[in-house]
PDB file of C-alpha atoms in Angstrom:
ATOM      1  CA  UNK A 500     -99.114 -89.729-116.909  1.00  0.00           C
ATOM      2  CA  UNK A 501    -100.532 -88.127-114.042  1.00  0.00           C
ATOM      3  CA  UNK A 502    -100.378 -84.285-112.976  1.00  0.00           C
ATOM      4  CA  UNK A 503    -102.328 -81.158-113.997  1.00  0.00           C
ATOM      5  CA  UNK A 504    -102.263 -81.743-117.786  1.00  0.00           C
ATOM      6  CA  UNK A 505    -101.080 -84.737-118.874  1.00  0.00           C
ATOM      7  CA  UNK A 506     -97.365 -83.969-117.241  1.00  0.00           C
ATOM      8  CA  UNK A 507     -96.007 -85.705-114.923  1.00  0.00           C
ATOM      9  CA  UNK A 508     -95.313 -84.036-111.381  1.00  0.00           C
ATOM     10  CA  UNK A 509     -91.942 -83.167-110.804  1.00  0.00           C
ATOM     11  CA  UNK A 510     -92.077 -82.158-107.194  1.00  0.00           C
ATOM     12  CA  UNK A 511     -88.795 -82.874-105.414  1.00  0.00           C
ATOM     13  CA  UNK A 512     -89.528 -81.519-101.739  1.00  0.00           C
ATOM     14  CA  UNK A 513     -85.329 -82.453-100.933  1.00  0.00           C
ATOM     15  CA  UNK A 514     -84.682 -79.813-103.395  1.00  0.00           C
ATOM     16  CA  UNK A 515     -86.755 -76.726-103.002  1.00  0.00           C
ATOM     17  CA  UNK A 516     -84.622 -77.164 -98.924  1.00  0.00           C
ATOM     18  CA  UNK A 517     -81.652 -77.328 -99.962  1.00  0.00           C
ATOM     19  CA  UNK A 518     -80.298 -74.331 -99.030  1.00  0.00           C
ATOM     20  CA  UNK A 519     -76.651 -75.497-100.585  1.00  0.00           C
ATOM     21  CA  UNK A 520     -75.185 -72.309-102.645  1.00  0.00           C
ATOM     22  CA  UNK A 521     -74.548 -75.178-105.372  1.00  0.00           C
ATOM     23  CA  UNK A 522     -78.116 -75.964-105.002  1.00  0.00           C
ATOM     24  CA  UNK A 523     -81.215 -74.747-107.897  1.00  0.00           C
ATOM     25  CA  UNK A 524     -82.368 -71.849-105.749  1.00  0.00           C
ATOM     26  CA  UNK A 525     -79.947 -70.571-104.621  1.00  0.00           C
ATOM     27  CA  UNK A 526     -79.425 -67.363-106.764  1.00  0.00           C
ATOM     28  CA  UNK A 527     -77.119 -64.664-104.954  1.00  0.00           C
ATOM     29  CA  UNK A 528     -76.157 -65.105-102.060  1.00  0.00           C
ATOM     30  CA  UNK A 529     -80.286 -66.840-101.438  1.00  0.00           C
ATOM     31  CA  UNK A 530     -82.382 -64.156-102.984  1.00  0.00           C
ATOM     32  CA  UNK A 531     -83.367 -63.616-106.306  1.00  0.00           C
ATOM     33  CA  UNK A 532     -82.648 -59.971-107.269  1.00  0.00           C
ATOM     34  CA  UNK A 533     -85.095 -60.083-110.297  1.00  0.00           C
ATOM     35  CA  UNK A 534     -87.962 -60.566-108.171  1.00  0.00           C
ATOM     36  CA  UNK A 535     -87.422 -56.550-106.522  1.00  0.00           C
ATOM     37  CA  UNK A 536     -87.792 -54.791-109.411  1.00  0.00           C
ATOM     38  CA  UNK A 537     -90.854 -57.035-110.092  1.00  0.00           C
ATOM     39  CA  UNK A 538     -91.845 -56.227-106.425  1.00  0.00           C
ATOM     40  CA  UNK A 539     -91.712 -52.286-107.348  1.00  0.00           C
ATOM     41  CA  UNK A 540     -93.241 -52.872-110.931  1.00  0.00           C
ATOM     42  CA  UNK A 541     -96.463 -54.242-109.269  1.00  0.00           C
ATOM     43  CA  UNK A 542     -96.621 -52.120-106.659  1.00  0.00           C
ATOM     44  CA  UNK A 543     -95.966 -49.381-108.723  1.00  0.00           C
ATOM     45  CA  UNK A 544     -98.369 -50.436-111.043  1.00  0.00           C
ATOM     46  CA  UNK A 545    -100.976 -50.897-108.305  1.00  0.00           C
ATOM     47  CA  UNK A 546    -100.942 -47.377-106.880  1.00  0.00           C
ATOM     48  CA  UNK A 547    -101.807 -45.843-110.496  1.00  0.00           C
ATOM     49  CA  UNK A 548    -104.692 -47.948-110.516  1.00  0.00           C
ATOM     50  CA  UNK A 549    -106.518 -48.468-107.123  1.00  0.00           C
ATOM     51  CA  UNK A 550    -109.445 -46.998-105.813  1.00  0.00           C
ATOM     52  CA  UNK A 551    -110.204 -47.689-102.401  1.00  0.00           C
ATOM     53  CA  UNK A 552    -108.475 -45.047 -99.513  1.00  0.00           C
ATOM     54  CA  UNK A 553    -105.959 -43.746-102.396  1.00  0.00           C
ATOM     55  CA  UNK A 554    -107.324 -42.667-105.648  1.00  0.00           C
ATOM     56  CA  UNK A 555    -104.753 -43.819-108.112  1.00  0.00           C
ATOM     57  CA  UNK A 556    -104.705 -41.517-111.370  1.00  0.00           C
ATOM     58  CA  UNK A 557    -106.107 -44.526-114.197  1.00  0.00           C
ATOM     59  CA  UNK A 558    -108.365 -45.487-111.416  1.00  0.00           C
ATOM     60  CA  UNK A 559    -110.675 -41.837-111.312  1.00  0.00           C
ATOM     61  CA  UNK A 560    -110.096 -41.782-115.413  1.00  0.00           C
ATOM     62  CA  UNK A 561    -111.769 -44.911-115.538  1.00  0.00           C
ATOM     63  CA  UNK A 562    -113.808 -45.484-112.614  1.00  0.00           C
ATOM     64  CA  UNK A 563    -113.083 -49.286-111.673  1.00  0.00           C
ATOM     65  CA  UNK A 564    -110.232 -50.168-109.127  1.00  0.00           C
ATOM     66  CA  UNK A 565    -107.496 -52.300-111.794  1.00  0.00           C
ATOM     67  CA  UNK A 566    -105.065 -52.764-109.373  1.00  0.00           C
ATOM     68  CA  UNK A 567    -104.915 -56.434-108.688  1.00  0.00           C
ATOM     69  CA  UNK A 568    -104.321 -58.130-112.201  1.00  0.00           C
ATOM     70  CA  UNK A 569    -103.117 -54.529-113.329  1.00  0.00           C
ATOM     71  CA  UNK A 570    -100.473 -55.091-110.345  1.00  0.00           C
ATOM     72  CA  UNK A 571     -99.919 -59.155-111.128  1.00  0.00           C
ATOM     73  CA  UNK A 572     -99.371 -58.813-114.921  1.00  0.00           C
ATOM     74  CA  UNK A 573     -97.135 -55.927-114.222  1.00  0.00           C
ATOM     75  CA  UNK A 574     -95.192 -57.931-111.657  1.00  0.00           C
ATOM     76  CA  UNK A 575     -95.140 -61.003-113.380  1.00  0.00           C
ATOM     77  CA  UNK A 576     -94.169 -59.507-116.901  1.00  0.00           C
ATOM     78  CA  UNK A 577     -91.524 -57.978-115.233  1.00  0.00           C
ATOM     79  CA  UNK A 578     -90.744 -61.045-113.019  1.00  0.00           C
ATOM     80  CA  UNK A 579     -90.296 -63.713-115.965  1.00  0.00           C
ATOM     81  CA  UNK A 580     -87.971 -60.844-118.580  1.00  0.00           C
ATOM     82  CA  UNK A 581     -85.314 -60.883-115.438  1.00  0.00           C
ATOM     83  CA  UNK A 582     -86.027 -64.397-114.972  1.00  0.00           C
ATOM     84  CA  UNK A 583     -84.350 -64.501-118.675  1.00  0.00           C
ATOM     85  CA  UNK A 584     -81.929 -62.377-118.029  1.00  0.00           C
ATOM     86  CA  UNK A 585     -80.740 -64.242-114.697  1.00  0.00           C
ATOM     87  CA  UNK A 586     -80.961 -67.414-116.168  1.00  0.00           C
ATOM     88  CA  UNK A 587     -78.175 -65.498-119.462  1.00  0.00           C
ATOM     89  CA  UNK A 588     -76.078 -64.700-117.495  1.00  0.00           C
ATOM     90  CA  UNK A 589     -75.626 -68.575-115.529  1.00  0.00           C
TER      91      UNK A 589
END
């Protein structure tokens, strides 16, 4: 059994280190382009919610710094949607 939640550990270090064009993590020329819009969405949403040196409009309206949770949620949501599209193509 083992692993988290009773699942077997499927970690395969050799596959993760495989940088040949046929490997499962090759994507497009070693770059996962789904990460770029996810990063941009996370940065933009975090900037709107930050309250440190710069105060974003959401932070100013609410009076609380929500940059970390909002940025993580935005980036992970965009990444999940983008990866679905990438996997459908491939």
